[in-house]
Amino acid sequence: MILPALLLIPFLYIILAILIKSKKVKTWLSFAFSLINLGFAIWVMAQVFEAGMIKTQMGSWPAPFGITLVADRFSAFMLLVSALVFAVVTLYSIQSVDTARIKNGYFLFAHGILMGVNGSFLAGDLFNLYVWFEVMLMGSFILISFGGERAQLEGAIKYLILNLISSFFFVAGIGILYGKMGTLNMADLSQKIAQSGDVLSQLSPAMVLIVVGFAIKGALFPFFFWLPASYHTPPPAVTALFAGLLTKVGIYSLIRIYTLFLYHSTSFWNPVVLWIGILSMVIGVFSASSQYDFRKILSFHIISQLGYVVIGLAFYTVAGLAAAIFFLGHNMISKTNAFLVAGWVHRERQTLNLKVLGDMFKKNTLWGVLFFISAFSLAGLPPLSGFIGKYLVIKAGIESGHINVALVALFVGFFTLFSMVKIWIEVFWKNTPPEVEAPVNTKPLPHGLMISASIILALAIVGMGVFAGPVVNFCEMAASDLLNTELYINFVLK
Amino acid sequence: MIKYLPQLIGFLFIAGLMVPLLYPILKAKLGLFLSLIPLTILIVLFSALAGLTPESLYLLPSSWGLLPEMNFGFRIDGLSLVFGLLISGIGFFIVLYAAWYMSKYERQGHFFTYLMLFMASMIGLVFSDNLLVLFIFWELTSVTSFLLIGFDHHLAKSRQAALQSLLITGLGGLCLLFAVVMIGQVAGTYEISVLIERGIHLGDHPKYRLIFVLLLLAVLTKSAQFPFHFWLPGAMQAPTPVSAYLHSATMVNAGVFLLMRIHPVVGGTMEWKYMLMLTGIITMFLGAFFSMGQRDLKRILAFTTISALGTMVLLIGIDTPQSMKAALVFFIVHGLYKGGLFMVAGIVDKSTGTRDIYLLSKLFKPLPFTSIAAVLALISMAGLPPMLGFIGKELVYDAQIQLPGMSWLLLPLGIGANIMMVAISITIFTEVFNPFGKRDPIKVKYREKDFPWYFLGGPIVLALAGLMLGLMPGMLDTLIANALYAAKNQLLNVNLSLWHGFNDVLLLSLFTVVSGIVVFIFRRSLNVHIGRLIDWFDKYHLPTLFAKGIKIYVDRAYKRTQIIQHGYHRFYLLTFFIVTGLLIVAQVNWDFLSVMPDGGYTPLRINLVLLLVVASLAVIFAVFSRSRLSAILAMGVVGYAVAILYLMYGAIDLAITQFLAETVIMVLFVMVILYLPKFAVLSTRNSRIRDWIISLSIGALVTFVVLHARFINLYEPISVYFIKNSLTMAHGRNIVNVILVDFRALDTLGEITVLTLAAMGVYSLFRFKVKKTKSKKEL
């Protein structure tokens, strides 16, 4: 019964935040709720660790008829990492986000996102998944648009419309699928698809719609446009939250339906997914290295790094999926932390343009170290989490015979290194260009909570690298569960 | 004692990380304190020498690692000892040297952090028994050397050099990772000891070429071999202690080490021999050649390092027992004299304020001990007796002569390089130290007595070590024999001595020295020609080309990005729909008959038709409308029409939800639209036609797909269950209601949340005024 709690905690906060007026109470309550959420995520993880999978049939209606919440190892892993990221970003936001936004319900909408994210990771029902996508979209749209400066609104509208298209595709796909299969429960669907045999091809339009829906959410090539168009506009804390959670839900869902539905027609889907992954990796990294805005570089990199996850999925072996899962977790943490540092730079200098920044390492060594850890983790250098992720993907590629794909991933890593070092050199090492007016207020702004938040994530990055053994072990178990579709079907339906 | 080596390496890492805490306590004594750690390691390694036999191998397995296959097991054999002794020994003097050299620097603490981490990574690299762990240390040396080279990061030059070195060695690192994973895949293990024990050699494996090329790239980039050599002269932007360390025992020598380490597994093939000999001899010659035309003492030394590395790669490529022995001895020789000479360059720089050899003169007087050390090191560099360098060079010649078939190419270039080395050594001596020179002595800021002992000690001790080993080379026999056993996996008798009797090699040596002196005498006219050649080469100046390459890459990428992420919303939508359409078209079952239901279509109802007409008119109005607001209102009509449709089928709750959602969405849209520019028709006729075609075909496709789906019910829908159980189990007559609040109540909860968020969002958007003043700056 602990699974519904993960939905109720953010829901409760939303209700409380509407009722409570005091800004201070709302703020600290938000942090408290994010910690409770983290606690429950740990609890779920502990239970899943023992049992492998846990489920709740909502309203006690038996499986294909009611809505099932399921947490297998993959879900539990994603829940835990996202709960950590959420708690840390909440802590960071307390200091980083302006009062006006907090007064107008910043934390309320953030908890809306959390509810959507938790729901998506737990949903065992395709339509229910759609509902959680909507919750997430609504929360995120308001966060990205409100308090708007002009550029922000322009980004917001692109974000909204392109994501609505995603929802439209997704729900259309669900409709068609329901018309044919008469069921929405994912395990039931998977079972029935497996039995369908020769009429399988009739399902493909629905599958295309759903996959494209997820690919838009996951910002994969060629559906990523909304991400670089909007991520650099809202306050940095919002970007950090989005970078950590949103696209990952799309990728999570893609992995979920691939292992439940799409694996029946690999001859079509495998090359499609593989190429989506390769092109996302390559185009993301090329675009990133051409940018001169701290956040834009990082945003384009999200696309590139999700490409790694997708090729891991396309390898479709235990090693490949384990690599994909590990990489997802690593990326959520490292990327969020990089954005947290960007937020500090923005706070100090009111700009994120690399050409006018400089001297930040001199200004605060610790923030520099924190960025160094995140950036070099993203670039895949040992002993940080990114290295393990890269190693796992490359190893899985070589083992499954995709040597050329693995080589592409390798050289994408090289260009990633280039753009991360570019940020490091331009923002932290370089002197502020003389023609730029030096910032007058030399007194550092308070950043105690912000830096603590970032330190927590940096420790997680190092921990996931240095003590990768158990994590990878867990990811491998999660991956073999995913490949064993029967296991999931039997567990949910019986 | 040697079994504590892993702990010591770990301690070195921790010490590096603790520097920020130690620095405020120790201040200027920090360097002296830290030097105790490499000293301890040196002593521990010496203790391992005591029981050394040519075959002995000491393994320190470990169960801890990042992953099970990356366990930090260490191996102590002759090869790792040769490298380890030099790294820790020279490291000890470097830390002492840096303690004074860096004392004027603001961020001394950072420097020592980087240096300690670098040293720890380097020692870890040579002792690790696991190829993946070796890779981890390899990458760490790249990162820490990046930090060291860019230490003076307020200088654009330093940043450029640091970036260059990181990118080039990083590229090699990636290649190494790939090669290592492939080796692990093919051989089934990453443990070097297991690989050697099982006698695995990949020469005949179909993937050998790929593995070898990747390994080669790793070595060439790290060891600054042609055509990747250019990062090394740039790297002298680092503070001098760093240059001294990078060049003598660490970093660039890691590539040489890797070649020897991996030799039993991939070495000895035709690819191995020819590729290494070729790059080695080219690098050896070019390095020596370029060093002739330089004025900056550090720069001269940097190019001679490139030449020396080329020599070692060449020797490993020749791949005879004799050449391997020569490579090992040469590594020791080079480490000793190069470390000393760089430290001398730093002392000279501190003392006079310049490193230009044509400005410096007669330094023997103010810096007597330093000069003696420099002279000994220069003798070693020139390969003259009685220094160890002489033995090294003799072995090199011997190896080159013994090579059948290729010596016609290797000997002339090798001798040529050595002649230039002799000339360079003499030049440095006469210009900088010679007390009997013609030029006036340079003004010195500091004399030797102004420096502390630990600043001067390094070069002197290293020079004396070179001298001692030259006089008693037998001391090295067992160590070299063991190292050879590790590298070649065969037992050889090693006998080093100064005097080999009269033979070809000695004649070649004599010839080299005489020619070197001749070159020295005619150096001025020669330098003119060399200078001209260098100018010509400068057109293809690799660092500039590298920077240019990066710039071209960034510009190109920028243009590409502009094409992809163009900012036109309509084309984004276009892409989405076209790609989705194509994916569906590629898969759909084009059987039009399947669209027809078995029992024909159900008859239409008049009110339904009316509703459809209204909705369709609204759509058409929205398409042709010239105002955004009315278009949105028209779309709202469509939404309400759908709601009425629900009503007509009896789903009241659903209809209400639809009404509400539609309203909120419209409000949100209107709010965003307020901030958009005025509506204008910008599209051309052609683009309109294109849009028409695309939207109509997408519409047709969706219709087809939907019709397709509607009439194939493969399984009994779950709604049958709802109908059956609505009253009996859920106690409700309105099935839609029961579905909404009972069977699928969670969906409803989610939708309620969406509504709540939307309502709060609308409220906030109204209350939260847009700040116009700030936005201008962003744009």
PDB file of C-alpha atoms in Angstrom, chain A residues 7 11 14 18 58 61-62 64-67 69 100-101 103-104 108-109 112 115 125 127-128 131-132 134-135 138-139 141-142 146-150 153 157-158 161-162 165 169 176 178-184 192 195-196 199 202 204-205 208-209 212 216 222-225 228-229 268-269 283 286-287 289-291 300 361 365 372 381-382 387-388 390-391 394-395 398-399 403 406-407 410-411 414-415 418 421 424-425 429-431 465-469 472, chain B residues 64-70 107 110 114 132 135-136 139-140 143 146-147 150 153-154 159 162-163 166-167 170-171 174-175 177-178 181-182 185 190 207 210 214 550 553-554 557-558 561 564-565 567 569 572-573 575-577 579-580 583-584 586-589 668-669 672 675-676 705-706 708-709 712-719 721-722 729-730 742-747 749-751 753-754 756-758 760-761 764-765 767-771 774-775 777-779:
ATOM      1  CA  LEU A   7       1.010  10.085  -5.313  1.00  0.00           C
ATOM      2  CA  PHE A  11      -1.184  15.846  -3.834  1.00  0.00           C
ATOM      3  CA  ILE A  14      -0.776  20.899  -3.426  1.00  0.00           C
ATOM      4  CA  ILE A  18      -3.562  26.340  -1.735  1.00  0.00           C
ATOM      5  CA  MET A  58      -6.366   0.607  -6.964  1.00  0.00           C
ATOM      6  CA  TRP A  61     -10.428  -3.993  -8.722  1.00  0.00           C
ATOM      7  CA  PRO A  62      -8.664  -6.995 -10.217  1.00  0.00           C
ATOM      8  CA  PRO A  64      -6.925  -5.687 -16.182  1.00  0.00           C
ATOM      9  CA  PHE A  65     -10.110  -3.902 -15.083  1.00  0.00           C
ATOM     10  CA  GLY A  66      -8.989  -1.468 -12.456  1.00  0.00           C
ATOM     11  CA  ILE A  67      -5.837   0.581 -12.432  1.00  0.00           C
ATOM     12  CA  LEU A  69       0.267   0.627  -9.766  1.00  0.00           C
ATOM     13  CA  ALA A 100       7.473  36.664  -6.113  1.00  0.00           C
ATOM     14  CA  ARG A 101       7.545  33.245  -7.689  1.00  0.00           C
ATOM     15  CA  LYS A 103       4.525  33.565  -3.282  1.00  0.00           C
ATOM     16  CA  ASN A 104       2.690  32.649  -6.440  1.00  0.00           C
ATOM     17  CA  LEU A 108       2.854  24.002  -5.644  1.00  0.00           C
ATOM     18  CA  PHE A 109       3.522  23.540  -9.325  1.00  0.00           C
ATOM     19  CA  GLY A 112       2.494  18.935  -9.457  1.00  0.00           C
ATOM     20  CA  MET A 115       3.105  13.868  -8.701  1.00  0.00           C
ATOM     21  CA  ASP A 125      -1.980   1.233 -17.143  1.00  0.00           C
ATOM     22  CA  PHE A 127      -4.203   5.585 -19.975  1.00  0.00           C
ATOM     23  CA  ASN A 128      -3.153   6.241 -16.426  1.00  0.00           C
ATOM     24  CA  VAL A 131      -2.999  11.157 -17.106  1.00  0.00           C
ATOM     25  CA  TRP A 132       0.291  11.529 -15.261  1.00  0.00           C
ATOM     26  CA  GLU A 134      -0.862  15.610 -18.329  1.00  0.00           C
ATOM     27  CA  VAL A 135      -0.311  16.412 -14.667  1.00  0.00           C
ATOM     28  CA  MET A 138       0.410  21.276 -16.633  1.00  0.00           C
ATOM     29  CA  GLY A 139       2.750  21.808 -13.697  1.00  0.00           C
ATOM     30  CA  PHE A 141       4.014  24.639 -18.310  1.00  0.00           C
ATOM     31  CA  ILE A 142       3.048  26.985 -15.538  1.00  0.00           C
ATOM     32  CA  PHE A 146       4.846  32.337 -15.039  1.00  0.00           C
ATOM     33  CA  GLY A 147       6.548  35.470 -13.860  1.00  0.00           C
ATOM     34  CA  GLY A 148       7.416  35.617 -17.467  1.00  0.00           C
ATOM     35  CA  GLU A 149       9.971  37.691 -19.070  1.00  0.00           C
ATOM     36  CA  ARG A 150       9.474  38.006 -22.771  1.00  0.00           C
ATOM     37  CA  LEU A 153       7.021  33.241 -22.786  1.00  0.00           C
ATOM     38  CA  ILE A 157       4.594  28.538 -25.945  1.00  0.00           C
ATOM     39  CA  LYS A 158       6.891  26.311 -27.950  1.00  0.00           C
ATOM     40  CA  ILE A 161       2.422  23.328 -28.082  1.00  0.00           C
ATOM     41  CA  LEU A 162       5.047  20.787 -28.998  1.00  0.00           C
ATOM     42  CA  ILE A 165       1.265  17.389 -29.839  1.00  0.00           C
ATOM     43  CA  PHE A 169      -0.231  11.481 -30.426  1.00  0.00           C
ATOM     44  CA  ILE A 176      -6.615   3.021 -31.378  1.00  0.00           C
ATOM     45  CA  TYR A 178      -7.995   0.196 -26.966  1.00  0.00           C
ATOM     46  CA  GLY A 179     -10.256  -0.088 -29.997  1.00  0.00           C
ATOM     47  CA  LYS A 180      -8.364  -3.165 -31.072  1.00  0.00           C
ATOM     48  CA  MET A 181      -7.330  -4.818 -27.880  1.00  0.00           C
ATOM     49  CA  GLY A 182     -10.120  -3.715 -25.555  1.00  0.00           C
ATOM     50  CA  THR A 183      -7.771  -3.240 -22.634  1.00  0.00           C
ATOM     51  CA  LEU A 184      -5.498  -0.602 -21.171  1.00  0.00           C
ATOM     52  CA  LYS A 192      -2.610 -10.007 -25.795  1.00  0.00           C
ATOM     53  CA  GLN A 195      -0.981 -13.815 -28.589  1.00  0.00           C
ATOM     54  CA  SER A 196      -1.984 -11.767 -31.624  1.00  0.00           C
ATOM     55  CA  VAL A 199      -2.473  -9.296 -36.829  1.00  0.00           C
ATOM     56  CA  GLN A 202      -2.361  -3.740 -37.522  1.00  0.00           C
ATOM     57  CA  SER A 204       1.721  -0.535 -35.669  1.00  0.00           C
ATOM     58  CA  PRO A 205       0.034   2.834 -36.349  1.00  0.00           C
ATOM     59  CA  VAL A 208       4.067   4.681 -33.921  1.00  0.00           C
ATOM     60  CA  LEU A 209       1.861   7.315 -32.343  1.00  0.00           C
ATOM     61  CA  VAL A 212       6.526   9.421 -31.219  1.00  0.00           C
ATOM     62  CA  ILE A 216       8.789  14.091 -28.120  1.00  0.00           C
ATOM     63  CA  PRO A 222      14.029  14.598 -34.589  1.00  0.00           C
ATOM     64  CA  PHE A 223      11.539  15.654 -31.938  1.00  0.00           C
ATOM     65  CA  PHE A 224      13.712  17.612 -29.538  1.00  0.00           C
ATOM     66  CA  PHE A 225      13.071  21.173 -30.700  1.00  0.00           C
ATOM     67  CA  PRO A 228      16.603  23.887 -26.550  1.00  0.00           C
ATOM     68  CA  ALA A 229      13.922  26.451 -27.345  1.00  0.00           C
ATOM     69  CA  PHE A 268      11.134  -2.567 -37.637  1.00  0.00           C
ATOM     70  CA  TRP A 269      11.620  -1.015 -34.238  1.00  0.00           C
ATOM     71  CA  ILE A 283      23.319  16.033 -33.366  1.00  0.00           C
ATOM     72  CA  PHE A 286      27.379  19.003 -32.309  1.00  0.00           C
ATOM     73  CA  SER A 287      24.760  21.573 -31.486  1.00  0.00           C
ATOM     74  CA  SER A 289      29.542  22.593 -28.836  1.00  0.00           C
ATOM     75  CA  SER A 290      28.486  25.472 -31.035  1.00  0.00           C
ATOM     76  CA  GLN A 291      26.640  27.322 -28.293  1.00  0.00           C
ATOM     77  CA  PHE A 300      21.638  20.387 -26.114  1.00  0.00           C
ATOM     78  CA  PHE A 361      36.872  29.885 -10.049  1.00  0.00           C
ATOM     79  CA  THR A 365      36.591  27.584  -5.475  1.00  0.00           C
ATOM     80  CA  PHE A 372      34.186  20.336 -12.343  1.00  0.00           C
ATOM     81  CA  LEU A 381      35.847  10.749 -16.912  1.00  0.00           C
ATOM     82  CA  PRO A 382      36.746   8.330 -14.134  1.00  0.00           C
ATOM     83  CA  PHE A 387      32.562   7.082 -16.702  1.00  0.00           C
ATOM     84  CA  ILE A 388      30.750   3.992 -15.485  1.00  0.00           C
ATOM     85  CA  LYS A 390      29.912   5.360 -20.728  1.00  0.00           C
ATOM     86  CA  TYR A 391      31.865   2.214 -20.042  1.00  0.00           C
ATOM     87  CA  ILE A 394      30.360   0.896 -24.863  1.00  0.00           C
ATOM     88  CA  LYS A 395      30.843  -2.544 -23.392  1.00  0.00           C
ATOM     89  CA  ILE A 398      30.805  -4.275 -28.251  1.00  0.00           C
ATOM     90  CA  GLU A 399      29.310  -7.374 -26.686  1.00  0.00           C
ATOM     91  CA  ILE A 403      31.030  -2.067 -32.661  1.00  0.00           C
ATOM     92  CA  ALA A 406      29.941   1.951 -29.813  1.00  0.00           C
ATOM     93  CA  LEU A 407      32.639   3.812 -31.721  1.00  0.00           C
ATOM     94  CA  LEU A 410      33.029   6.967 -28.013  1.00  0.00           C
ATOM     95  CA  PHE A 411      33.641   9.944 -30.237  1.00  0.00           C
ATOM     96  CA  PHE A 414      35.148  13.306 -27.079  1.00  0.00           C
ATOM     97  CA  PHE A 415      33.009  16.218 -28.216  1.00  0.00           C
ATOM     98  CA  PHE A 418      35.216  19.523 -25.523  1.00  0.00           C
ATOM     99  CA  VAL A 421      35.947  22.008 -20.956  1.00  0.00           C
ATOM    100  CA  TRP A 424      35.079  25.343 -17.580  1.00  0.00           C
ATOM    101  CA  ILE A 425      37.655  27.465 -19.375  1.00  0.00           C
ATOM    102  CA  TRP A 429      39.290  30.004 -15.695  1.00  0.00           C
ATOM    103  CA  LYS A 430      39.220  32.957 -18.040  1.00  0.00           C
ATOM    104  CA  ASN A 431      39.464  36.491 -16.691  1.00  0.00           C
ATOM    105  CA  GLY A 465      31.146   6.228  -9.649  1.00  0.00           C
ATOM    106  CA  VAL A 466      33.354   4.958  -6.861  1.00  0.00           C
ATOM    107  CA  PHE A 467      30.816   2.519  -5.441  1.00  0.00           C
ATOM    108  CA  ALA A 468      29.256   1.659  -8.775  1.00  0.00           C
ATOM    109  CA  GLY A 469      29.361  -2.087  -8.125  1.00  0.00           C
ATOM    110  CA  VAL A 472      25.286  -1.655 -11.569  1.00  0.00           C
TER     111      VAL A 472
ATOM    112  CA  TRP B  64      37.695  -3.665  -4.102  1.00  0.00           C
ATOM    113  CA  GLY B  65      37.006  -1.746  -7.264  1.00  0.00           C
ATOM    114  CA  LEU B  66      34.489   0.490  -8.960  1.00  0.00           C
ATOM    115  CA  LEU B  67      32.984  -2.581 -10.543  1.00  0.00           C
ATOM    116  CA  PRO B  68      33.831  -6.242 -10.032  1.00  0.00           C
ATOM    117  CA  GLU B  69      35.874  -6.210 -13.223  1.00  0.00           C
ATOM    118  CA  MET B  70      37.730  -3.051 -12.167  1.00  0.00           C
ATOM    119  CA  ARG B 107      47.122  29.568  -5.167  1.00  0.00           C
ATOM    120  CA  HIS B 110      45.676  24.249  -5.625  1.00  0.00           C
ATOM    121  CA  TYR B 114      46.871  18.850  -8.578  1.00  0.00           C
ATOM    122  CA  LEU B 132      40.560  -0.958 -16.823  1.00  0.00           C
ATOM    123  CA  PHE B 135      42.826   3.235 -17.962  1.00  0.00           C
ATOM    124  CA  ILE B 136      41.259   5.013 -14.999  1.00  0.00           C
ATOM    125  CA  GLU B 139      42.556   9.383 -17.658  1.00  0.00           C
ATOM    126  CA  LEU B 140      43.290  10.860 -14.263  1.00  0.00           C
ATOM    127  CA  VAL B 143      42.788  15.504 -16.214  1.00  0.00           C
ATOM    128  CA  PHE B 146      45.212  19.597 -17.715  1.00  0.00           C
ATOM    129  CA  LEU B 147      44.815  21.392 -14.410  1.00  0.00           C
ATOM    130  CA  GLY B 150      46.430  25.501 -17.188  1.00  0.00           C
ATOM    131  CA  HIS B 153      44.794  30.281 -16.275  1.00  0.00           C
ATOM    132  CA  HIS B 154      44.642  34.035 -16.432  1.00  0.00           C
ATOM    133  CA  ARG B 159      44.330  27.935 -21.325  1.00  0.00           C
ATOM    134  CA  ALA B 162      45.731  23.059 -21.425  1.00  0.00           C
ATOM    135  CA  LEU B 163      42.756  22.608 -23.729  1.00  0.00           C
ATOM    136  CA  LEU B 166      43.440  17.589 -22.670  1.00  0.00           C
ATOM    137  CA  LEU B 167      41.696  17.139 -25.990  1.00  0.00           C
ATOM    138  CA  GLY B 170      41.558  12.698 -24.002  1.00  0.00           C
ATOM    139  CA  LEU B 171      41.093  11.429 -27.531  1.00  0.00           C
ATOM    140  CA  LEU B 174      38.886   7.194 -25.334  1.00  0.00           C
ATOM    141  CA  CYS B 175      40.724   5.001 -27.819  1.00  0.00           C
ATOM    142  CA  LEU B 177      39.129   2.582 -23.227  1.00  0.00           C
ATOM    143  CA  PHE B 178      37.691   1.078 -26.348  1.00  0.00           C
ATOM    144  CA  VAL B 181      37.102  -3.206 -23.479  1.00  0.00           C
ATOM    145  CA  MET B 182      37.703  -5.052 -26.746  1.00  0.00           C
ATOM    146  CA  GLN B 185      35.809  -8.985 -24.616  1.00  0.00           C
ATOM    147  CA  TYR B 190      41.128  -7.498 -17.853  1.00  0.00           C
ATOM    148  CA  LYS B 207      39.640  -7.634 -34.497  1.00  0.00           C
ATOM    149  CA  LEU B 210      41.112  -2.332 -34.685  1.00  0.00           C
ATOM    150  CA  LEU B 214      43.197   2.214 -31.030  1.00  0.00           C
ATOM    151  CA  ILE B 550      38.302  23.842 -33.449  1.00  0.00           C
ATOM    152  CA  TYR B 553      34.248  22.946 -36.171  1.00  0.00           C
ATOM    153  CA  VAL B 554      32.395  25.278 -33.815  1.00  0.00           C
ATOM    154  CA  ALA B 557      28.296  23.190 -35.833  1.00  0.00           C
ATOM    155  CA  TYR B 558      26.756  26.565 -35.195  1.00  0.00           C
ATOM    156  CA  THR B 561      22.419  24.042 -35.409  1.00  0.00           C
ATOM    157  CA  ILE B 564      18.102  22.263 -37.213  1.00  0.00           C
ATOM    158  CA  GLN B 565      17.090  24.462 -34.294  1.00  0.00           C
ATOM    159  CA  GLY B 567      13.311  28.732 -34.206  1.00  0.00           C
ATOM    160  CA  HIS B 569       7.624  26.911 -34.763  1.00  0.00           C
ATOM    161  CA  TYR B 572       8.969  22.054 -35.909  1.00  0.00           C
ATOM    162  CA  LEU B 573       5.359  20.994 -36.167  1.00  0.00           C
ATOM    163  CA  THR B 575       8.780  17.830 -38.842  1.00  0.00           C
ATOM    164  CA  PHE B 576       6.763  16.106 -36.151  1.00  0.00           C
ATOM    165  CA  PHE B 577       3.873  15.346 -38.431  1.00  0.00           C
ATOM    166  CA  VAL B 579       8.119  11.967 -39.522  1.00  0.00           C
ATOM    167  CA  THR B 580       5.181  10.422 -37.720  1.00  0.00           C
ATOM    168  CA  LEU B 583       6.653   6.009 -39.817  1.00  0.00           C
ATOM    169  CA  ILE B 584       2.990   5.073 -40.012  1.00  0.00           C
ATOM    170  CA  ALA B 586       5.980   2.508 -43.551  1.00  0.00           C
ATOM    171  CA  GLN B 587       4.008   0.180 -41.347  1.00  0.00           C
ATOM    172  CA  VAL B 588       0.336   0.472 -42.007  1.00  0.00           C
ATOM    173  CA  ASN B 589      -1.672  -2.304 -43.561  1.00  0.00           C
ATOM    174  CA  LEU B 668      -4.315  30.033 -20.853  1.00  0.00           C
ATOM    175  CA  PHE B 669      -3.918  30.381 -24.586  1.00  0.00           C
ATOM    176  CA  VAL B 672       0.119  33.701 -23.819  1.00  0.00           C
ATOM    177  CA  TYR B 675       2.540  38.686 -25.607  1.00  0.00           C
ATOM    178  CA  LEU B 676       2.877  37.617 -29.217  1.00  0.00           C
ATOM    179  CA  VAL B 705      -5.934   4.635 -39.082  1.00  0.00           C
ATOM    180  CA  VAL B 706      -8.857   5.372 -36.789  1.00  0.00           C
ATOM    181  CA  HIS B 708      -9.051   0.804 -39.276  1.00  0.00           C
ATOM    182  CA  ALA B 709      -8.925   0.465 -35.553  1.00  0.00           C
ATOM    183  CA  ILE B 712     -11.326  -4.709 -35.528  1.00  0.00           C
ATOM    184  CA  ASN B 713     -12.029  -5.846 -32.052  1.00  0.00           C
ATOM    185  CA  LEU B 714      -9.588  -8.575 -31.375  1.00  0.00           C
ATOM    186  CA  TYR B 715     -10.529  -9.124 -27.782  1.00  0.00           C
ATOM    187  CA  GLU B 716     -13.450  -8.506 -25.525  1.00  0.00           C
ATOM    188  CA  PRO B 717     -13.065  -4.973 -24.179  1.00  0.00           C
ATOM    189  CA  ILE B 718     -12.780  -4.418 -20.443  1.00  0.00           C
ATOM    190  CA  SER B 719     -15.904  -2.254 -20.597  1.00  0.00           C
ATOM    191  CA  TYR B 721     -16.691  -6.137 -17.201  1.00  0.00           C
ATOM    192  CA  PHE B 722     -17.664  -2.637 -16.146  1.00  0.00           C
ATOM    193  CA  MET B 729     -20.172  -4.794  -7.145  1.00  0.00           C
ATOM    194  CA  ALA B 730     -19.817  -1.016  -7.381  1.00  0.00           C
ATOM    195  CA  ASP B 742     -14.614   3.809  -8.818  1.00  0.00           C
ATOM    196  CA  PHE B 743     -13.160   1.544 -11.470  1.00  0.00           C
ATOM    197  CA  ARG B 744     -10.717   4.171 -12.688  1.00  0.00           C
ATOM    198  CA  ALA B 745     -10.847   6.640  -9.863  1.00  0.00           C
ATOM    199  CA  LEU B 746      -7.098   7.232  -9.987  1.00  0.00           C
ATOM    200  CA  ASP B 747      -7.375   8.690 -13.472  1.00  0.00           C
ATOM    201  CA  LEU B 749      -7.732  12.050  -9.270  1.00  0.00           C
ATOM    202  CA  GLY B 750      -5.022  12.832 -11.774  1.00  0.00           C
ATOM    203  CA  GLU B 751      -7.376  14.883 -13.891  1.00  0.00           C
ATOM    204  CA  THR B 753      -4.980  17.608 -10.132  1.00  0.00           C
ATOM    205  CA  VAL B 754      -4.550  18.836 -13.670  1.00  0.00           C
ATOM    206  CA  THR B 756      -6.354  22.336  -9.867  1.00  0.00           C
ATOM    207  CA  LEU B 757      -2.947  23.116 -11.251  1.00  0.00           C
ATOM    208  CA  ALA B 758      -4.504  24.801 -14.233  1.00  0.00           C
ATOM    209  CA  MET B 760      -3.950  27.917  -9.794  1.00  0.00           C
ATOM    210  CA  GLY B 761      -1.829  28.589 -12.843  1.00  0.00           C
ATOM    211  CA  SER B 764      -0.917  33.079 -10.743  1.00  0.00           C
ATOM    212  CA  LEU B 765      -0.499  34.187 -14.310  1.00  0.00           C
ATOM    213  CA  ARG B 767      -1.523  38.055 -10.440  1.00  0.00           C
ATOM    214  CA  PHE B 768       2.094  37.745 -11.382  1.00  0.00           C
ATOM    215  CA  LYS B 769       2.825  40.740 -13.583  1.00  0.00           C
ATOM    216  CA  VAL B 770       5.281  40.433 -16.394  1.00  0.00           C
ATOM    217  CA  LYS B 771       8.444  42.356 -15.778  1.00  0.00           C
ATOM    218  CA  LYS B 774      14.380  43.242 -17.311  1.00  0.00           C
ATOM    219  CA  SER B 775      13.444  41.369 -20.419  1.00  0.00           C
ATOM    220  CA  LYS B 777      18.514  43.003 -21.545  1.00  0.00           C
ATOM    221  CA  GLU B 778      18.021  39.294 -22.122  1.00  0.00           C
ATOM    222  CA  LEU B 779      17.124  39.835 -25.729  1.00  0.00           C
TER     223      LEU B 779
END
